[in-house]
mmCIF file with all atom_site columns, C-alpha atoms in Angstrom:
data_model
loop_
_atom_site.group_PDB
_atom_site.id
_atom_site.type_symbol
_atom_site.label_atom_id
_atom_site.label_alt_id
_atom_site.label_comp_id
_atom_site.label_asym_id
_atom_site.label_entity_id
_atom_site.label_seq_id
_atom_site.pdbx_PDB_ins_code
_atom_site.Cartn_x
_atom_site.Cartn_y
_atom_site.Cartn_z
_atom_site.occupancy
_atom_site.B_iso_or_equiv
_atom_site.pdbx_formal_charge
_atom_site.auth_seq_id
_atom_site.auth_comp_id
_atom_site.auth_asym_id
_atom_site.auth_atom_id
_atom_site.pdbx_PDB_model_num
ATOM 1   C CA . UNK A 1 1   ? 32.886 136.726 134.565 1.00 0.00 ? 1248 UNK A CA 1
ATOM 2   C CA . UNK A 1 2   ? 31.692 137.945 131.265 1.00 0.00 ? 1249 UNK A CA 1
ATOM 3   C CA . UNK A 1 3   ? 33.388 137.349 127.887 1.00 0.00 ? 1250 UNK A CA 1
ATOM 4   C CA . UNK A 1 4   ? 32.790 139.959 124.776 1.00 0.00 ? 1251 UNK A CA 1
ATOM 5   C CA . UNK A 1 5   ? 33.056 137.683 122.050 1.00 0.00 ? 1252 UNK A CA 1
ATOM 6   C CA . UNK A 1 6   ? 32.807 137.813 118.039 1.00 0.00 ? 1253 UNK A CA 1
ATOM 7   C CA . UNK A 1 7   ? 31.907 134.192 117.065 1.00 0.00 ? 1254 UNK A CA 1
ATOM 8   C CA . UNK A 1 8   ? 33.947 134.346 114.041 1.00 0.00 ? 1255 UNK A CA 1
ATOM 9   C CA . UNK A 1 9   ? 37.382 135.494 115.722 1.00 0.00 ? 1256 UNK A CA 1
ATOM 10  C CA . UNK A 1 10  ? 39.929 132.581 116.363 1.00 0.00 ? 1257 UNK A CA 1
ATOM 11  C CA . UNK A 1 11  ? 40.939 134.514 119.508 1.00 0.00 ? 1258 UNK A CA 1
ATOM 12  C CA . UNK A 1 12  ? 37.733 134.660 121.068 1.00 0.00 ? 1259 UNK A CA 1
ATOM 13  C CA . UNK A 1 13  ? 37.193 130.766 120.098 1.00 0.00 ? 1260 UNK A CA 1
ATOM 14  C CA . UNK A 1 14  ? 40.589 129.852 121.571 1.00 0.00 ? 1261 UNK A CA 1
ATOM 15  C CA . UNK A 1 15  ? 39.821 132.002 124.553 1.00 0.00 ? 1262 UNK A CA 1
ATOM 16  C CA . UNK A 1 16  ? 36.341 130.197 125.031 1.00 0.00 ? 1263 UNK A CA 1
ATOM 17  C CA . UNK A 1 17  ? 37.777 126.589 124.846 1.00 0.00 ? 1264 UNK A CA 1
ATOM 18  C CA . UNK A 1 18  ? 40.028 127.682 127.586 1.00 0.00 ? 1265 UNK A CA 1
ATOM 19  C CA . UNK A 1 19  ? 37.170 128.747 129.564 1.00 0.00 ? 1266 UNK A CA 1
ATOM 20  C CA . UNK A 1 20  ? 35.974 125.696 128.867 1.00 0.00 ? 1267 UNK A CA 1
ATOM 21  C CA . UNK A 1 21  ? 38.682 123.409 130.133 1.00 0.00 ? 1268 UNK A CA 1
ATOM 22  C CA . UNK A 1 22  ? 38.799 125.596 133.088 1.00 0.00 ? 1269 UNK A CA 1
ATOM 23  C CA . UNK A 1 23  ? 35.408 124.984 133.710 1.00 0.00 ? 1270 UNK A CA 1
ATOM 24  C CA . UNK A 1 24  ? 34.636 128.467 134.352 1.00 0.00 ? 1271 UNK A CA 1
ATOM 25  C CA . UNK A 1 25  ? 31.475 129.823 135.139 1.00 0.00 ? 1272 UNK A CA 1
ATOM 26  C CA . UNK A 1 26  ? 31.364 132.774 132.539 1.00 0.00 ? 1273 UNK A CA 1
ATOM 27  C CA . UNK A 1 27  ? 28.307 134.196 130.366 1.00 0.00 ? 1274 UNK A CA 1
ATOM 28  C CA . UNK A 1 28  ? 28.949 135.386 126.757 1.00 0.00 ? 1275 UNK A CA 1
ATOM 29  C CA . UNK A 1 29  ? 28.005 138.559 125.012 1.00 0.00 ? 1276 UNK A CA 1
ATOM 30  C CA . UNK A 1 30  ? 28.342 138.613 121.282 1.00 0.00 ? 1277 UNK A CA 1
ATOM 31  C CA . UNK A 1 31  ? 28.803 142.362 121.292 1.00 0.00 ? 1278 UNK A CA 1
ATOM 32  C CA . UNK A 1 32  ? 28.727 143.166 117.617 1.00 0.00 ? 1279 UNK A CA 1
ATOM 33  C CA . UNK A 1 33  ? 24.621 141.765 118.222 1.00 0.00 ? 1280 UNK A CA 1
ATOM 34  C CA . UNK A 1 34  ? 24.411 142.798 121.937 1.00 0.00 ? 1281 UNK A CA 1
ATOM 35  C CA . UNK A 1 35  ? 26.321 146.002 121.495 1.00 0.00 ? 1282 UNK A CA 1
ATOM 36  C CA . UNK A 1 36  ? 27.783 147.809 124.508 1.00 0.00 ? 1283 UNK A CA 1
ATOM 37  C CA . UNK A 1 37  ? 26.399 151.461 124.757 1.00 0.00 ? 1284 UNK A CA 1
ATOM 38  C CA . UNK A 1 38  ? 28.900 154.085 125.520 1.00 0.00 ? 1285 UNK A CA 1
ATOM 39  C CA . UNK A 1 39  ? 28.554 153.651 129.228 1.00 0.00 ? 1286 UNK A CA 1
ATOM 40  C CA . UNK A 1 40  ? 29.130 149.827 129.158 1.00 0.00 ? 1287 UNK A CA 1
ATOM 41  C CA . UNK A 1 41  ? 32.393 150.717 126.706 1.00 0.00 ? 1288 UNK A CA 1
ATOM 42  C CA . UNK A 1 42  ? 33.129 154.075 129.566 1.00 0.00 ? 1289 UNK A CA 1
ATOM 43  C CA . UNK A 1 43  ? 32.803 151.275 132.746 1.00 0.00 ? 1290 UNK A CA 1
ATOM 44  C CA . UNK A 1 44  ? 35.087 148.639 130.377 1.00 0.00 ? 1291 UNK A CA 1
ATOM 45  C CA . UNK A 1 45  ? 37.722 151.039 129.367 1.00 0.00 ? 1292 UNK A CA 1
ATOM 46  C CA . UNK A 1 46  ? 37.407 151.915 133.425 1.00 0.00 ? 1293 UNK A CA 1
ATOM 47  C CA . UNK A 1 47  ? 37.928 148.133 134.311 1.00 0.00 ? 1294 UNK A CA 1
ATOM 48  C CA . UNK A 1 48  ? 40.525 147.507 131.986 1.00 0.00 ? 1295 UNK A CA 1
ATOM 49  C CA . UNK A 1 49  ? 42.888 151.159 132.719 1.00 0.00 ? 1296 UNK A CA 1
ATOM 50  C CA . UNK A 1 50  ? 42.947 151.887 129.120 1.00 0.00 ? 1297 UNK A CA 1
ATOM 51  C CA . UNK A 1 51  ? 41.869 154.591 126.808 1.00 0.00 ? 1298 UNK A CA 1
ATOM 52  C CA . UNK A 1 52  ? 39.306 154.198 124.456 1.00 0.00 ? 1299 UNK A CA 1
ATOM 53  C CA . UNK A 1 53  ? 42.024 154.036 121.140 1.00 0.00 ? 1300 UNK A CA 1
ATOM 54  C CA . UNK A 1 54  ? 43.882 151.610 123.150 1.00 0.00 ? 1301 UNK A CA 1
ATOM 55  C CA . UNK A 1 55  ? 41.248 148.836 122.563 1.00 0.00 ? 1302 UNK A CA 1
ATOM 56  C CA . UNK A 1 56  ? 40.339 150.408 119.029 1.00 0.00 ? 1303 UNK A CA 1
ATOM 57  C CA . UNK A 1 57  ? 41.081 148.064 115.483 1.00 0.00 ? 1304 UNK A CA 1
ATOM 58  C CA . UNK A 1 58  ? 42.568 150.479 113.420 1.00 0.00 ? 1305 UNK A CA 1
ATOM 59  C CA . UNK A 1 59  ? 43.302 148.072 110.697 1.00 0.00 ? 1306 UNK A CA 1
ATOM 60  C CA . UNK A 1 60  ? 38.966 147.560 110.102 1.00 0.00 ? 1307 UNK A CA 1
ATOM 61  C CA . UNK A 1 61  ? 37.308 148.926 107.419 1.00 0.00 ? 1308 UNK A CA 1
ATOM 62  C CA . UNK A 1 62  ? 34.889 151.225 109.513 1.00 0.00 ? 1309 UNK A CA 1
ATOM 63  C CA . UNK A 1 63  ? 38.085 152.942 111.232 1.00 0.00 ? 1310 UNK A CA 1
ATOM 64  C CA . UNK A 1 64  ? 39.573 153.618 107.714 1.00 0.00 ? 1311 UNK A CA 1
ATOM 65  C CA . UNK A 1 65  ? 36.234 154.913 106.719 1.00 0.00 ? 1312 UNK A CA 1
ATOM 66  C CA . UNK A 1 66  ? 35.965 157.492 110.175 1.00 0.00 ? 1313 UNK A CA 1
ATOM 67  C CA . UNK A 1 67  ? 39.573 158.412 109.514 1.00 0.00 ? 1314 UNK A CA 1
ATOM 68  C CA . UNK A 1 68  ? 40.682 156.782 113.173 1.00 0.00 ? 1315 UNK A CA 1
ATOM 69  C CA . UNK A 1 69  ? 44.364 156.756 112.907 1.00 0.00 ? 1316 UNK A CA 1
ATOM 70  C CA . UNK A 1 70  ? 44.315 160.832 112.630 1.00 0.00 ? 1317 UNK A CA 1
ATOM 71  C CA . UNK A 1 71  ? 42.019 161.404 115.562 1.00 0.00 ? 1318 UNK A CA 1
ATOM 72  C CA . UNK A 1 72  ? 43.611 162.976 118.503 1.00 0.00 ? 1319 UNK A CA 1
ATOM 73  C CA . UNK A 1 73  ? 44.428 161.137 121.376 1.00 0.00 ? 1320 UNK A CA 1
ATOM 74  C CA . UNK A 1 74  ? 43.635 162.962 124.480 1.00 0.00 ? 1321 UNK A CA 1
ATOM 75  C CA . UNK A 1 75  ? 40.909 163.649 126.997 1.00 0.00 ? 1322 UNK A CA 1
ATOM 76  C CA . UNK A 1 76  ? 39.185 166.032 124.814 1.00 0.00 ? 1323 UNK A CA 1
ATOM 77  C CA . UNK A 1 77  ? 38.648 163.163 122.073 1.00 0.00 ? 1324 UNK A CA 1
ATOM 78  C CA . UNK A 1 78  ? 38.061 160.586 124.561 1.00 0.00 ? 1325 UNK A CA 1
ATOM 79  C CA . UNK A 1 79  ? 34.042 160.866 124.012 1.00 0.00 ? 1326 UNK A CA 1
ATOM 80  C CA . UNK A 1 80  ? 34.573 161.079 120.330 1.00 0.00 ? 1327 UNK A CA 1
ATOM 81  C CA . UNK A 1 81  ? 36.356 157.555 120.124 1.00 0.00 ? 1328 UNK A CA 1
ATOM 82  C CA . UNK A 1 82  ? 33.762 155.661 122.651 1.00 0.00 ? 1329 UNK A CA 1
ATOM 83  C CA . UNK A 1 83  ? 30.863 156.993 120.555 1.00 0.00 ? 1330 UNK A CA 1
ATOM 84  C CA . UNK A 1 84  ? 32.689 155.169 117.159 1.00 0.00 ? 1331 UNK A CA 1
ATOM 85  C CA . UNK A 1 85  ? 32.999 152.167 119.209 1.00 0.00 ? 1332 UNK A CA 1
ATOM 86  C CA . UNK A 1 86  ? 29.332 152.014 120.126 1.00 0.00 ? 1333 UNK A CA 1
ATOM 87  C CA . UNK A 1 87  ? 28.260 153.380 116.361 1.00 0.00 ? 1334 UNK A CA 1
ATOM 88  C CA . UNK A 1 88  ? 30.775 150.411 114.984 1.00 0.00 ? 1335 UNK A CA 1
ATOM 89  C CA . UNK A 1 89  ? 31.133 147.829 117.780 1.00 0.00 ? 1336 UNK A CA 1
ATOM 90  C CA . UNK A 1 90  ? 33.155 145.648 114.725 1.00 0.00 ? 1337 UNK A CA 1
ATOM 91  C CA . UNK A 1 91  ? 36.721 147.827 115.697 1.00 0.00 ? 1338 UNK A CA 1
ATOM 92  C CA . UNK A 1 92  ? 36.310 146.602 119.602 1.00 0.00 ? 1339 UNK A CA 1
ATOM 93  C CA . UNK A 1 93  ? 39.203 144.895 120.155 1.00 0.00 ? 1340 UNK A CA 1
ATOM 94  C CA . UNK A 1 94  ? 38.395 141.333 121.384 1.00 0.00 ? 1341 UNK A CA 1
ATOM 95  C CA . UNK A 1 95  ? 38.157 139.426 123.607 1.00 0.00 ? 1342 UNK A CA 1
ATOM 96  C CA . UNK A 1 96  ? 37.622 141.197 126.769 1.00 0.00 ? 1343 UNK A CA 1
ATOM 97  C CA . UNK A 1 97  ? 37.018 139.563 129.952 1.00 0.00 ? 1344 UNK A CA 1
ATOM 98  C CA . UNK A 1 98  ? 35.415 141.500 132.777 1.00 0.00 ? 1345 UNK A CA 1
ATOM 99  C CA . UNK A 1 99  ? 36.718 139.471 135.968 1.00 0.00 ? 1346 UNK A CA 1
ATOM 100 C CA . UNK A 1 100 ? 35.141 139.221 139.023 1.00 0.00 ? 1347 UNK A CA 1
ATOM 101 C CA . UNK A 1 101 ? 37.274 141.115 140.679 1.00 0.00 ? 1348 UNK A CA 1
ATOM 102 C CA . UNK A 1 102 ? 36.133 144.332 138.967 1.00 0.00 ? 1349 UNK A CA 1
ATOM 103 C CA . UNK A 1 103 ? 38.759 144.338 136.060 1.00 0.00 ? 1350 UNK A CA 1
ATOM 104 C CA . UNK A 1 104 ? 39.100 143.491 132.892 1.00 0.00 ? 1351 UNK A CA 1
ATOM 105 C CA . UNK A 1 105 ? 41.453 142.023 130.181 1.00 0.00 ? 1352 UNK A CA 1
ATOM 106 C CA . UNK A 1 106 ? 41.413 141.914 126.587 1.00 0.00 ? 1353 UNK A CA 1
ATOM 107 C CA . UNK A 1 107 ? 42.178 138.348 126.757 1.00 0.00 ? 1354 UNK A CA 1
ATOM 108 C CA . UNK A 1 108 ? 43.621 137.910 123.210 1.00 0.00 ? 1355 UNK A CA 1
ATOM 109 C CA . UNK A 1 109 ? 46.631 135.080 124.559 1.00 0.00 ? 1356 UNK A CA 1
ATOM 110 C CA . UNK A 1 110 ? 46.458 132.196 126.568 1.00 0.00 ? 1357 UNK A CA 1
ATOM 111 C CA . UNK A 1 111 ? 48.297 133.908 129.594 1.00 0.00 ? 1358 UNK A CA 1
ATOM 112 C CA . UNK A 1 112 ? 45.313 136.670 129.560 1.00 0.00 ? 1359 UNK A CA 1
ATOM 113 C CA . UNK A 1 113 ? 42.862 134.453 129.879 1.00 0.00 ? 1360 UNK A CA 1
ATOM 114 C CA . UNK A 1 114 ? 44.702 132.807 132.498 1.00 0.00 ? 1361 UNK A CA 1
ATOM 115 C CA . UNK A 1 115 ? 45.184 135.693 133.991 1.00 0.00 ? 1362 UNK A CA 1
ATOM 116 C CA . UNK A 1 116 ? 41.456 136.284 133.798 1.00 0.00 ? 1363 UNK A CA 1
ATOM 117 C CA . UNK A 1 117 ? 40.937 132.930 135.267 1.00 0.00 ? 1364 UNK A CA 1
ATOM 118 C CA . UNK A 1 118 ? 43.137 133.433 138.378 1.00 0.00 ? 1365 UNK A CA 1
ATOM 119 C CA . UNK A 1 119 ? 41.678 137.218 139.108 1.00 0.00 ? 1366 UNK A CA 1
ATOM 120 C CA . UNK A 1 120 ? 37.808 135.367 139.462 1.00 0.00 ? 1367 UNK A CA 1
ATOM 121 C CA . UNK A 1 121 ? 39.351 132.468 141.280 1.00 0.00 ? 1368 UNK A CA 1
ATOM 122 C CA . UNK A 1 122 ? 40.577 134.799 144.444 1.00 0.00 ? 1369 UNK A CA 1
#
């Protein structure tokens, strides 16, 4: 299991310490220092059966700046979106969990991660 993490998010903290008390055997990627190129982001949004502007912060600086919230939202500007994600890995929404089971979560409650948890368990 893999977390994406951002050090300085209380979710991904509280979603560590969970980990933790699990005693899970995960690895951690700080992906705004290791970031995820657009295939990693393509094989996530795969994993987690979302769209690209699903897992997108709107509210961040960077997506007010690129004008996010009036990009389409459709196949055709499905390439357009993962490209801003891997050019500004700061509007990834976090955490996401790749499970071992081949999915993912964006594990930002206690019941994802728990879900997480019980997906690698099986």
């Amino acid at each position: 299991m893999e977390i994406w993490i951002n050090p300085a998010c209380s979710k991904c903290r509280s979603a560590i310490g969970l980990l933790d008390a699990e005693g899970a055997d995960y690895t951690v990627r700080r992906y705004l220092e290791d970031v995820p190129s657009e295939d990693e982001i393509r094989a996530v949004l795969a994993r987690l059966g979302l769209e690209p502007w699903d897992i997108t912060r709107t509210q961040e600086a960077a997506a007010k700046e690129l004008g996010l919230k009036e990009w389409d939202r459709d196949e055709a500007s499905r390439d357009r979106w993962i490209k801003a994600l891997a050019g500004h890995p700061r509007l990834i929404q976090r955490p996401i969990i790749t499970a071992d089971d081949g999915t993912a979560l964006v594990a930002r409650t206690d019941d994802a991660v728990q879900e997480a948890l019980s997906r690698s368990k099986d």
